[in-house]
CSV table of C-alpha atoms in Angstrom, one decimal:
chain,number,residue,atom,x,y,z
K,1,UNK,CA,17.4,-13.0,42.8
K,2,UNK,CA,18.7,-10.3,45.4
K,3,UNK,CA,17.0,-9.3,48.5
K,4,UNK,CA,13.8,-7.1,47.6
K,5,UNK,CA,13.1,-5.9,51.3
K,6,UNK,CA,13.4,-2.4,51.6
K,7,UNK,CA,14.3,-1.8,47.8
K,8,UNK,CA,12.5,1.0,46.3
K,9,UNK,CA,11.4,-0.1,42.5
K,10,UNK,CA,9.2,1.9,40.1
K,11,UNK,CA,7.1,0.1,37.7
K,12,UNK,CA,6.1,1.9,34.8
K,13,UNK,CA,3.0,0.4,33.3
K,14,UNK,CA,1.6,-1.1,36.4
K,15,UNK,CA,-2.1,-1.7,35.0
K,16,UNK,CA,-0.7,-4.3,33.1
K,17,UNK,CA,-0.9,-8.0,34.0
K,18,UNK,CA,2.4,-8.7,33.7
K,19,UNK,CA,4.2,-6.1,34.8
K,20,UNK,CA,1.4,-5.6,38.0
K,21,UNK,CA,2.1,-9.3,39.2
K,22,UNK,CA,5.6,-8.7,39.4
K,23,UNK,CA,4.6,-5.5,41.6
K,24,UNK,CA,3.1,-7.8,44.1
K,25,UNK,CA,5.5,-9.8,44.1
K,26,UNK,CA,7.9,-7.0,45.2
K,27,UNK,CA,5.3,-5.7,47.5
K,28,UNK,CA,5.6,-9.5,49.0
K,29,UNK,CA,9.2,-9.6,49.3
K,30,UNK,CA,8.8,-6.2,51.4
K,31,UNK,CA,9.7,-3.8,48.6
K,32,UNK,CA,8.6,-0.5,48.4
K,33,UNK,CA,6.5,-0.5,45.5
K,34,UNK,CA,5.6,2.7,43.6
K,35,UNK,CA,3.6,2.7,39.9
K,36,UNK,CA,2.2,4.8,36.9
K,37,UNK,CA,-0.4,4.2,33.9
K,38,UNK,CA,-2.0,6.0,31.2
K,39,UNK,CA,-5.1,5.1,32.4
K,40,UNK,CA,-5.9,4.2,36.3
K,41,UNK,CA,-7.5,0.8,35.9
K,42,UNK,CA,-8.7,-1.8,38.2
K,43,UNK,CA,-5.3,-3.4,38.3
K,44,UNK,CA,-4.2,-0.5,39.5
K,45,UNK,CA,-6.4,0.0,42.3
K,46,UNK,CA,-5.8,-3.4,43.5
K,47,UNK,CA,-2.3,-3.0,43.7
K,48,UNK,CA,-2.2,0.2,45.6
K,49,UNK,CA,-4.9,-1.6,48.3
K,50,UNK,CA,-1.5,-3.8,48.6
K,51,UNK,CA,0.9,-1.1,49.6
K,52,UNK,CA,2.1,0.7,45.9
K,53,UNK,CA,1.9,4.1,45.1
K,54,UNK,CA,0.0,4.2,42.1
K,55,UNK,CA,-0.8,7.6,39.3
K,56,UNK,CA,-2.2,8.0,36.4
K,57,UNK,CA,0.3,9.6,34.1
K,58,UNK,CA,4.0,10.7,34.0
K,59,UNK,CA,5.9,12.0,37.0
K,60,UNK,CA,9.7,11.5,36.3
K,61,UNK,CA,10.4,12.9,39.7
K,62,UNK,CA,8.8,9.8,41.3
K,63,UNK,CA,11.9,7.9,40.1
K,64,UNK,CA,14.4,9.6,42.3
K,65,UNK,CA,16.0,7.6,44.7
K,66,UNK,CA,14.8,4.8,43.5
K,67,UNK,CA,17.0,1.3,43.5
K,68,UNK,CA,15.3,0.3,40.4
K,69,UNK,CA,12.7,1.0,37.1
K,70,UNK,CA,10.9,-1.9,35.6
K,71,UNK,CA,8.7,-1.3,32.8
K,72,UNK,CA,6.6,-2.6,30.3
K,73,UNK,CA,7.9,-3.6,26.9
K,74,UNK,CA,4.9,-1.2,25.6
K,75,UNK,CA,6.8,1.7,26.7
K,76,UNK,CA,8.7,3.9,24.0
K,77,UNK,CA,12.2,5.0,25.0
K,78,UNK,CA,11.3,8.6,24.9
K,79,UNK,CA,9.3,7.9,28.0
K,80,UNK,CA,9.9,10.7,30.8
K,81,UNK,CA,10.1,8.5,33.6
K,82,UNK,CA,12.5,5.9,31.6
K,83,UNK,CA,14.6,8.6,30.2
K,84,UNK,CA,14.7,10.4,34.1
K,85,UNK,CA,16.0,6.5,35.2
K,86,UNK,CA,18.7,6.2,32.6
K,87,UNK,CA,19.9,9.7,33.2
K,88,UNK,CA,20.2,8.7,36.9
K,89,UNK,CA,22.0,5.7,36.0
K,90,UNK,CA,19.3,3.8,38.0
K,91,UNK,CA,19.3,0.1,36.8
K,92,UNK,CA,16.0,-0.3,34.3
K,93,UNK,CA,14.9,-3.4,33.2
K,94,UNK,CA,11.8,-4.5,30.8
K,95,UNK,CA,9.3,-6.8,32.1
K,96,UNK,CA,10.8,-10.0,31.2
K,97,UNK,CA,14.5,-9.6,32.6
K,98,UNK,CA,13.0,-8.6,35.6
K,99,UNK,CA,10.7,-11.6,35.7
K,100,UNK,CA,13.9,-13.7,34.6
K,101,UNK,CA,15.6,-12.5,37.5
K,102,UNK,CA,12.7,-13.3,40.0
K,103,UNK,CA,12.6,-17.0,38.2
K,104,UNK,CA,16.1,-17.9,38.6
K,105,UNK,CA,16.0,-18.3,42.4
K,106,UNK,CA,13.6,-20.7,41.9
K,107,UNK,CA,14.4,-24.9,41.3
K,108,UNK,CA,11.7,-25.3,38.7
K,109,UNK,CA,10.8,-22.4,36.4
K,110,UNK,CA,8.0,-23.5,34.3
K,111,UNK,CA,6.6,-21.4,31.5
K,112,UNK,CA,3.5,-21.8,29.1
K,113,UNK,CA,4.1,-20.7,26.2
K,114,UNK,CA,1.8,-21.3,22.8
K,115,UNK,CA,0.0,-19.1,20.3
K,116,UNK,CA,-3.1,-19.5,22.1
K,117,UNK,CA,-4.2,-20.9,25.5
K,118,UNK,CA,-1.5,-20.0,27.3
K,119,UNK,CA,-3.1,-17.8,29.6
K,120,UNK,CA,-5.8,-20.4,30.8
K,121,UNK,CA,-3.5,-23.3,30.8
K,122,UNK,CA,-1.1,-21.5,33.0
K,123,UNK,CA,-4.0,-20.5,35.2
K,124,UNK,CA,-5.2,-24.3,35.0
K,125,UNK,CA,-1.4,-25.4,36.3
K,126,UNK,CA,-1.4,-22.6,39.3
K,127,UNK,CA,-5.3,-24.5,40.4
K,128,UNK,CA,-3.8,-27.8,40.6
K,129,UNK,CA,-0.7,-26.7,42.2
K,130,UNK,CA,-2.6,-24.9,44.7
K,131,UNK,CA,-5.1,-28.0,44.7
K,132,UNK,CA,-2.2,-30.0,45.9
K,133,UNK,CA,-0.9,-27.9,48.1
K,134,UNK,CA,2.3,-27.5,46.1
K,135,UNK,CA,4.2,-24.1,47.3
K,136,UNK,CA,4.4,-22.1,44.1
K,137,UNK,CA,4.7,-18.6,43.2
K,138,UNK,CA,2.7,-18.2,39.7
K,139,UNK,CA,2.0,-15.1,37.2
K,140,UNK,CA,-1.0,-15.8,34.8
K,141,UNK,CA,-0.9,-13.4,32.5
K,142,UNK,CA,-4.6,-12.8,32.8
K,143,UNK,CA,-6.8,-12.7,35.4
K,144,UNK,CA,-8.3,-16.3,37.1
K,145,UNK,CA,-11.2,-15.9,38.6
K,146,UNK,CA,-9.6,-17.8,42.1
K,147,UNK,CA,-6.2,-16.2,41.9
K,148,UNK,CA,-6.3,-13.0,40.1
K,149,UNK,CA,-2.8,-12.3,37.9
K,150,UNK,CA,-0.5,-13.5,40.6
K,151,UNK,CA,-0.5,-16.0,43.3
K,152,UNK,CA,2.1,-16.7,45.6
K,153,UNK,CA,1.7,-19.5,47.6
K,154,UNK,CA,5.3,-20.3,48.6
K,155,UNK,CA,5.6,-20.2,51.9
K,156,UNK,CA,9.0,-18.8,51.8
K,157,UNK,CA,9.9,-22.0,49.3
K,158,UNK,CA,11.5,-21.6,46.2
K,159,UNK,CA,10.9,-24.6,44.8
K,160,UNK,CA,7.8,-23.6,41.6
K,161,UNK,CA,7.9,-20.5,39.7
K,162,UNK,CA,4.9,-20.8,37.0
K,163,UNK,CA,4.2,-18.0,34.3
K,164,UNK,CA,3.0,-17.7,31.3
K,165,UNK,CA,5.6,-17.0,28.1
K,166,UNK,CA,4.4,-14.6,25.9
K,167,UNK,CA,6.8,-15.2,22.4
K,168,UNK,CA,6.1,-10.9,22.0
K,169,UNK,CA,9.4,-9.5,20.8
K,170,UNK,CA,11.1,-12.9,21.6
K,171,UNK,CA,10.4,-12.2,25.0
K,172,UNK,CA,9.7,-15.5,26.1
K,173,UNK,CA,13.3,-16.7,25.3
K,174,UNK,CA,14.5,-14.7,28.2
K,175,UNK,CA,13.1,-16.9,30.8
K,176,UNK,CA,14.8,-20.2,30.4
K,177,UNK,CA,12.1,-22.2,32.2
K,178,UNK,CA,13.3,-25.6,33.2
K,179,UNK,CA,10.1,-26.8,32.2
K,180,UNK,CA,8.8,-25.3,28.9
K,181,UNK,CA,5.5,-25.6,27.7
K,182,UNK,CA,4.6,-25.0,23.9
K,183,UNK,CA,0.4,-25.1,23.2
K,184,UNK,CA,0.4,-23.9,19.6
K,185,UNK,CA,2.4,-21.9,17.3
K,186,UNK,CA,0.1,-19.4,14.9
K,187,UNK,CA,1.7,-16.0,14.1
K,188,UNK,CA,-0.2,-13.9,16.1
K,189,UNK,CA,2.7,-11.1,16.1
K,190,UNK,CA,3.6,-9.8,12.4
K,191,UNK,CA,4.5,-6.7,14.0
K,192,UNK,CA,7.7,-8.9,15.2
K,193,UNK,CA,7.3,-11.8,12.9
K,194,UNK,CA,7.8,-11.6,9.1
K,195,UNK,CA,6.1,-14.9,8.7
K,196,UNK,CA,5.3,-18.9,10.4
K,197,UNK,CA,9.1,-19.5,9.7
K,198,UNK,CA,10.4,-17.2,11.8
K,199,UNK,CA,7.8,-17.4,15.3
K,200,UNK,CA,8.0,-21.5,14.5
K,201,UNK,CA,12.0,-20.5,15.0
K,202,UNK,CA,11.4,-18.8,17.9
K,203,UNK,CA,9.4,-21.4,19.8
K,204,UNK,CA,11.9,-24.1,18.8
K,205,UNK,CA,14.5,-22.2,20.5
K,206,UNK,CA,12.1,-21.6,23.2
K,207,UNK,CA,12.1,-25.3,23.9
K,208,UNK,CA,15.6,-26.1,23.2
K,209,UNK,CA,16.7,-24.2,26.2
K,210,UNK,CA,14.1,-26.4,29.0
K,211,UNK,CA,15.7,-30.0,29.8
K,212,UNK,CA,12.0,-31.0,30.0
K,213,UNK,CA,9.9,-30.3,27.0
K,214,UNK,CA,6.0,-30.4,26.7
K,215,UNK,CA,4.2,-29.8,22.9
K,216,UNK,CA,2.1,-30.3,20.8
K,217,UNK,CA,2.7,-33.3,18.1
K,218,UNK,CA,-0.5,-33.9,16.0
K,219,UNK,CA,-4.3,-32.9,16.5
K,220,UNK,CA,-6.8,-34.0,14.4
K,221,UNK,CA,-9.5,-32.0,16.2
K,222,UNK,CA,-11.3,-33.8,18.8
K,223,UNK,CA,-8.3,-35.8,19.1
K,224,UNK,CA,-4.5,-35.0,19.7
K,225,UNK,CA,-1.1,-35.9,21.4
K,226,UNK,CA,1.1,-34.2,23.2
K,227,UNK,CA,4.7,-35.2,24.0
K,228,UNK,CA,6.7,-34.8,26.9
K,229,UNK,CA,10.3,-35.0,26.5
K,230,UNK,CA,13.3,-35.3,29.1
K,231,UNK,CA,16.4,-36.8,30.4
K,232,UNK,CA,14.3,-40.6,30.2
K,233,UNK,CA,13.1,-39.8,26.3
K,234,UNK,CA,10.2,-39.2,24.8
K,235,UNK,CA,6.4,-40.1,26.6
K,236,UNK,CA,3.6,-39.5,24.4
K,237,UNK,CA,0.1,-38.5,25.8
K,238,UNK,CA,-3.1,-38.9,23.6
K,239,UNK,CA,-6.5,-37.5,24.3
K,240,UNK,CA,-9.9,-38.0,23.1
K,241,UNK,CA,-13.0,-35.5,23.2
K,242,UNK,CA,-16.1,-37.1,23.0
K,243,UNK,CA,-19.6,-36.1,24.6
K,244,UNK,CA,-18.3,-33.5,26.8
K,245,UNK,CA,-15.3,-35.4,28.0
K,246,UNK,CA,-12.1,-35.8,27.8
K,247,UNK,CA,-10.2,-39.5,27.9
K,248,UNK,CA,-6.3,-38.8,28.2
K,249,UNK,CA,-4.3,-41.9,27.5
K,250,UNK,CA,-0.3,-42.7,28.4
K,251,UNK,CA,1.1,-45.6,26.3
K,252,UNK,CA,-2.1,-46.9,25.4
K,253,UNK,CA,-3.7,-47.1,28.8
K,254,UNK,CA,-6.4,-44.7,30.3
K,255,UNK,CA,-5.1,-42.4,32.6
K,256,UNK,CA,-8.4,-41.0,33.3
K,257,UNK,CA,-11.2,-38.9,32.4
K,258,UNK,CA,-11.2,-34.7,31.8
K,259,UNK,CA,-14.4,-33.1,33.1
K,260,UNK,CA,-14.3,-29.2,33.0
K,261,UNK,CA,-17.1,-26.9,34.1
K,262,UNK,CA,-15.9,-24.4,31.9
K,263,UNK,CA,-16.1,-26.4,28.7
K,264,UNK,CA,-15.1,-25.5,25.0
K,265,UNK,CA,-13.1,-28.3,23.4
K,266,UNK,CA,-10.2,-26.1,23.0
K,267,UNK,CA,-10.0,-25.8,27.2
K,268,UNK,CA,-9.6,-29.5,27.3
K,269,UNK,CA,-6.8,-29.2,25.1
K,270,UNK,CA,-5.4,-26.5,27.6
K,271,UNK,CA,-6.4,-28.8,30.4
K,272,UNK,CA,-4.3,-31.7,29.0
K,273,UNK,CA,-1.3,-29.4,29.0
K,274,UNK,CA,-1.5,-28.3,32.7
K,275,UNK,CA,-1.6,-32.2,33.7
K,276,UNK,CA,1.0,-33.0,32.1
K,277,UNK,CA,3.4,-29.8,33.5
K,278,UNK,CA,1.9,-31.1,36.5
K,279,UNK,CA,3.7,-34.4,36.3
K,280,UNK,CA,6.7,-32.8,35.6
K,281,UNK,CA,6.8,-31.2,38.7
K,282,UNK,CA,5.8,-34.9,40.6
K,283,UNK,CA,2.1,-34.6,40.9
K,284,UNK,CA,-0.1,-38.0,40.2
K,285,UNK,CA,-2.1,-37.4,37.3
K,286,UNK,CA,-5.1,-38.3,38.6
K,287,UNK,CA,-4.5,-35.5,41.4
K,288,UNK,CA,-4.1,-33.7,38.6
K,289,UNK,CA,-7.2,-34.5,36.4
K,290,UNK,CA,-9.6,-34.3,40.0
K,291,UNK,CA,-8.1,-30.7,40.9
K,292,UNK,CA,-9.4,-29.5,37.5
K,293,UNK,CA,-12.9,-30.5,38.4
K,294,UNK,CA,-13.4,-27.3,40.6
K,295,UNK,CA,-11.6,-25.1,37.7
K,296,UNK,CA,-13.7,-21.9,37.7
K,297,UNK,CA,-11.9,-20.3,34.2
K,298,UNK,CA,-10.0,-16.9,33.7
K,299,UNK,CA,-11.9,-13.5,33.0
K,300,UNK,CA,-12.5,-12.7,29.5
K,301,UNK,CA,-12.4,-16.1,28.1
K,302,UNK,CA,-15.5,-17.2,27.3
K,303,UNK,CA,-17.2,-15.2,30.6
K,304,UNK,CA,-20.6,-14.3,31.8
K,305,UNK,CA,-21.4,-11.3,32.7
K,306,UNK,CA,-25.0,-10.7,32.9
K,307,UNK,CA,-28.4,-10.4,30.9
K,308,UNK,CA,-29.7,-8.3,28.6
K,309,UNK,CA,-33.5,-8.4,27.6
K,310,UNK,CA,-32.6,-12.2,28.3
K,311,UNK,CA,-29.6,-12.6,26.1
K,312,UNK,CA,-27.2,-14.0,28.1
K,313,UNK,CA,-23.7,-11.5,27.7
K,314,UNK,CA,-20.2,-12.7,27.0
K,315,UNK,CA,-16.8,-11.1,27.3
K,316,UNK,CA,-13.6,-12.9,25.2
K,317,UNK,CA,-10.4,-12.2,24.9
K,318,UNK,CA,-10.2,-13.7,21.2
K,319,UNK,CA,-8.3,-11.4,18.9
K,320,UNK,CA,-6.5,-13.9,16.3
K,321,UNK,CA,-8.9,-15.5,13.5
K,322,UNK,CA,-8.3,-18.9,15.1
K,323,UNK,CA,-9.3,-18.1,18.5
K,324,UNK,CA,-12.6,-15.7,17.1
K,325,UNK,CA,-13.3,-18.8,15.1
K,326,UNK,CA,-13.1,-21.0,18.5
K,327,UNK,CA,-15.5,-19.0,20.4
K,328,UNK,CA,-17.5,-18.4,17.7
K,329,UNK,CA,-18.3,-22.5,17.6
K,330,UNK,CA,-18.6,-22.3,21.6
K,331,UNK,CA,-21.3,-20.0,21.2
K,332,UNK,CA,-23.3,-21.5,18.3
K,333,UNK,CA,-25.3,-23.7,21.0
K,334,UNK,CA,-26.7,-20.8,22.3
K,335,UNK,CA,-28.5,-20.0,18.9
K,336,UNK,CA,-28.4,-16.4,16.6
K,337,UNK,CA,-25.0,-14.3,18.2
K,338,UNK,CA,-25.1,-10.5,18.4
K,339,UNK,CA,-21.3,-10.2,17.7
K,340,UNK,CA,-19.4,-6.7,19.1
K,341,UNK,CA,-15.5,-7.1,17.6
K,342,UNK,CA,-12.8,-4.8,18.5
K,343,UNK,CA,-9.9,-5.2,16.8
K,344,UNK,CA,-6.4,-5.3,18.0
K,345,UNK,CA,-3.6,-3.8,16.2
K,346,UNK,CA,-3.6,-2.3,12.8
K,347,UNK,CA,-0.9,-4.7,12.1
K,348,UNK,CA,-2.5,-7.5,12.7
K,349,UNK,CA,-5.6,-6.8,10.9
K,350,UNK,CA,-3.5,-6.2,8.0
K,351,UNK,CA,-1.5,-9.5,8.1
K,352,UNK,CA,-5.3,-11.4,8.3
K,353,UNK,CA,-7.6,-9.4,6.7
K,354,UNK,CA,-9.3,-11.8,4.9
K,355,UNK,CA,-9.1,-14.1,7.4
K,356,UNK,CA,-11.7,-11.9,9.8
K,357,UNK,CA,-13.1,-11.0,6.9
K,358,UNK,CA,-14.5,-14.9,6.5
K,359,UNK,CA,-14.4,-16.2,10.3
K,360,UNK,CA,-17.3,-13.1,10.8
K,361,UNK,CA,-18.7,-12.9,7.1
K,362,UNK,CA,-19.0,-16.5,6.6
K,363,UNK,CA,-20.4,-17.7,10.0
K,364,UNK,CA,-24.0,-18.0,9.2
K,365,UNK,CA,-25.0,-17.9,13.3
K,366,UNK,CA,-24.4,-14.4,13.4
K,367,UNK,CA,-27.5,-12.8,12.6
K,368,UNK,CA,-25.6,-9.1,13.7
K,369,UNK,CA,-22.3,-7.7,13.7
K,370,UNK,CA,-21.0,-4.4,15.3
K,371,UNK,CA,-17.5,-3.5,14.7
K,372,UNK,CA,-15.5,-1.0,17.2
K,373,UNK,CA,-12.8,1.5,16.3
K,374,UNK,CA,-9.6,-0.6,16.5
K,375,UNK,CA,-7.7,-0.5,19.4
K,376,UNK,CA,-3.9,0.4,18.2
K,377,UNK,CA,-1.8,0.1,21.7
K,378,UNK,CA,1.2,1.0,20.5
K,379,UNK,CA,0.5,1.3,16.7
K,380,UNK,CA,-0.3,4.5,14.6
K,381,UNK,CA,-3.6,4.9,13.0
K,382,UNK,CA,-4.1,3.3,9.6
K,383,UNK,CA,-6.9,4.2,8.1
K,384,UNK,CA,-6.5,1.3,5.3
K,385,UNK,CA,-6.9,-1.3,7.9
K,386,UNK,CA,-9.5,0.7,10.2
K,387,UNK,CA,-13.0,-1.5,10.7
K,388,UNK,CA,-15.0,0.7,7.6
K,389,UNK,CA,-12.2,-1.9,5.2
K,390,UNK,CA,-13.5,-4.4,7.0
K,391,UNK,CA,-16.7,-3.8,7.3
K,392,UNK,CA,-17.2,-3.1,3.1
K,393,UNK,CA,-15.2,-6.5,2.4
K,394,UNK,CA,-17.6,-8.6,4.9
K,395,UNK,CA,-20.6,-6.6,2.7
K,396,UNK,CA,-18.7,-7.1,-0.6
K,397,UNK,CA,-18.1,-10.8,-0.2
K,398,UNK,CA,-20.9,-12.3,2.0
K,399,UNK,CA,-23.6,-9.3,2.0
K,400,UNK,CA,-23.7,-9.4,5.7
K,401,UNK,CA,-23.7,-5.5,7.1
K,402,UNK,CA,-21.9,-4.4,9.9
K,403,UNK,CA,-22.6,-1.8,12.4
K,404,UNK,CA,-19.7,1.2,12.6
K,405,UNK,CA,-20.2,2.3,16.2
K,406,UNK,CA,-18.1,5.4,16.4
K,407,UNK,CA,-17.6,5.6,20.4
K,408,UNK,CA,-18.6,3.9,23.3
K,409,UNK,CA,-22.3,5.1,23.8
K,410,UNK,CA,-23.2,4.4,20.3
K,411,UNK,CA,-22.5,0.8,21.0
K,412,UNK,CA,-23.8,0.9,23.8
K,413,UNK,CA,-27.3,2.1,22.0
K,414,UNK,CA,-27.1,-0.5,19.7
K,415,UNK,CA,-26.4,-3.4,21.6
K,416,UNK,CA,-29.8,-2.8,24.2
K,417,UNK,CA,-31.5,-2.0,21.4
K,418,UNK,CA,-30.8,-4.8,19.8
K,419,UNK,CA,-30.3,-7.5,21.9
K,420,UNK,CA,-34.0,-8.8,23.1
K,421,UNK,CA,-33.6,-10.0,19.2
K,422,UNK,CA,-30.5,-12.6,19.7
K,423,UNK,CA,-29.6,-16.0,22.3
K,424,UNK,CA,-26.1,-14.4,22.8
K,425,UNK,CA,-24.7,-11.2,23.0
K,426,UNK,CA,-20.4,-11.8,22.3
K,427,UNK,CA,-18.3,-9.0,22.7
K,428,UNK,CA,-15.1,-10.1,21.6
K,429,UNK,CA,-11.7,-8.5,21.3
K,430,UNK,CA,-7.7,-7.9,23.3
K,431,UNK,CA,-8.2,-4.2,23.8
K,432,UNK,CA,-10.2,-1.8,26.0
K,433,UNK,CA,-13.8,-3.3,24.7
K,434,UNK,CA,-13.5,-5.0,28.7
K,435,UNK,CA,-14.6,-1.3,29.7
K,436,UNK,CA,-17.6,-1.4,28.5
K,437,UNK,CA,-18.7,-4.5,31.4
K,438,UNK,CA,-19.4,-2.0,33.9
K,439,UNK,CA,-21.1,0.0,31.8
K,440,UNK,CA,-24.1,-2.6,30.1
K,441,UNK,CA,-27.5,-2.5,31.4
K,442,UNK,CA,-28.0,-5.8,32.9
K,443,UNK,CA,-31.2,-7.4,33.5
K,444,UNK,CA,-32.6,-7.2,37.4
């Protein structure tokens, strides 16, 4: 894209993921880089110790003079700062044209894209590229626990932009990745989505538009293929989980052996994705397959964060039935779960209702269950679809009892009270249930 250097740009939304690596980026191309949140987070702060100017709030004066407004497609059009911008005929764009416009001075754009995994696949990809010393500029989407949101390892090379393709609002078709990466396709949006038809539409077209295609084409479980798909045709990749490992085959023939220290069968499936976008981009599969080895996994997915009267503690990111289900079968080795669920999005728990209603009300390994207010981003509250529903249908149907917390220190009562009782303490959930971390009392 154009010159950055010396270019004043205003992100609104900075605290985001998204929109706060492309902030760095700016900051990296010698922008200067001023920001504003709701809510001053730890994104935040780690972006102003890089050089923005970062409030909490609105301030539609901060806008002035500025040579640019990118914001988050969270914001509302009635927002003071945005609406300051477009009366200033100052060029605005929403996260994803602005990230377009970063990718296309770049030779290979690759997005991950998929339902679920995306996050930790595309992490996965920026390890081995940096493994390999391959100069890349990535955006996760999520944190990594080497890289953060964003690395940029380029050099001054434009030769790999990596990010992750979130199909939110169709946003993902704006990138036009030359490589396009497809994990999954669930509905995970019916707030944009009227049903699997319509998203399964979307990621098609998503793909369409990459000359090299990597997807999923059958998986039976512990077994699945992926194929890869280019100028040359079609290659098909199979792997097999067994015992804690992962065999991934090309044509027939072994091409080696997956060994993850953050396990959970569906990260080998991410893992087999990020080798094979790594051979897109010339990298020996084997490099790619040894790089993994020292993978350390992406906050909030599956991570550790301490004790409690000996119950080891657990952050996820889960928030779609499928993925709750998936960490609910990680954790069952541990033994009874002390489960904390926030939900996110009225909408959502609407479209699956009975879906949570069984993936928590079913699962006989969780001897407890506390359910947070829902976190509604940028929904209105629904009472109809608030956790009390949910909790009465899990009693209803399965005669399991939930706990209602109604703020943040009630759950906080309950879950040291509580958790010298379980093997696992999960809390699991998209929305601000993360800010509770800080606030657990850990074992010495």
């Amino acid at each position: 894209m154009q010159n950055l250097k010396d270019k004043k740009i205003h992100f609104i939304g900075i605290g985001g993921v998204g929109v706060n690596a492309l902030a760095g980026y700016a900051i990296d191309c010698g922008a200067v880089v001023s920001g504003s949140d709701a809510k001053y987070s730890e994104q935040c702060r780690r972006i102003s110790q890089l050089g923005a100017f970062v409030y909490e709030g609105l301030n539609p004066d901060v806008v002035n003079g500025c040579d640019a407004v990118v914001y988050t497609s969270a914001i509302k059009d009635d927002n003071a700062e945005l609406a300051r911008a477009r009366e200033l005929k100052i060029p605005v764009y929403e996260r994803q044209q602005f990230l377009r416009r970063v990718a296309s001075g770049f030779k290979n754009i690759v997005g991950i894209a998929g339902t679920h995994g995306k996050t930790t696949t595309t992490a996965m990809l920026a390890h081995i590229l940096a493994s390999v010393n391959k100069k890349f500029v990535a955006m996760i989407g999520g944190n990594s626990v080497d890289y953060g949101n964003y690395v940029n390892n380029s050099c001054g090379e434009n030769d790999v932009f990596l990010a992750e393709a979130c199909e939110y609002k169709r946003n993902f078709l704006t990138l036009k990745p030359t490589v396009a990466v497809v994990t999954n396709v669930e509905c995970d949006h019916p707030d944009c989505y009227s049903d699997y038809k319509s998203v399964k539409q979307a990621f098609d077209e998503y793909l369409l538009c990459a000359p090299v295609r990597i997807f999923l084409k059958s998986d039976l479980g512990k077994a699945w293929e992926i194929s890869k798909c280019d100028v040359s045709g079609e290659r098909v990749y199979k792997a097999e989980l067994e015992s804690g490992l992962c065999r991934l085959y090309l044509d027939g023939i072994e091409a080696g052996c997956i060994s993850l220290s953050d396990g959970g069968d569906y990260n080998y499936k991410n893992a087999s994705f990020a080798i094979i976008a790594a051979t897109a981009l010339g990298i020996e599969i084997r490099e790619a397959i040894a790089a993994l080895g020292t993978f350390k996994g992406v906050c909030r997915r599956f991570e550790l964060v301490g004790k409690i009267e000996g119950a080891p503690v657990y952050f996820d990111f889960a928030h779609h039935p499928t993925e709750i289900s998936c960490v609910l079968e990680r954790a069952v080795g541990f033994g009874k779960i002390l489960a904390v669920f926030q939900p996110h999005t009225y909408s959502r728990t609407k479209a699956y209702f009975e879906s949570f209603v069984e993936v928590f009300g079913a699962n006989e390994n969780i001897g407890a269950l506390a359910l947070m207010p829902t976190y509604a981003a940028r929904e209105k509250f629904d009472a109809q679809f608030e956790v009390d529903a949910l909790a009465r249908a899990i009693s209803e149907k399965y005669g399991k009892q939930a706990f209602i917390a109604s703020d943040t220190i009630s759950i906080l009562d309950y879950v040291c009270k509580n958790a010298k009782d379980y093997d696992i303490v999960l809390f699991i959930g998209a929305g601000d249930i993360y800010d509770i971390k800080p606030m657990l009392k850990y074992d010495a």
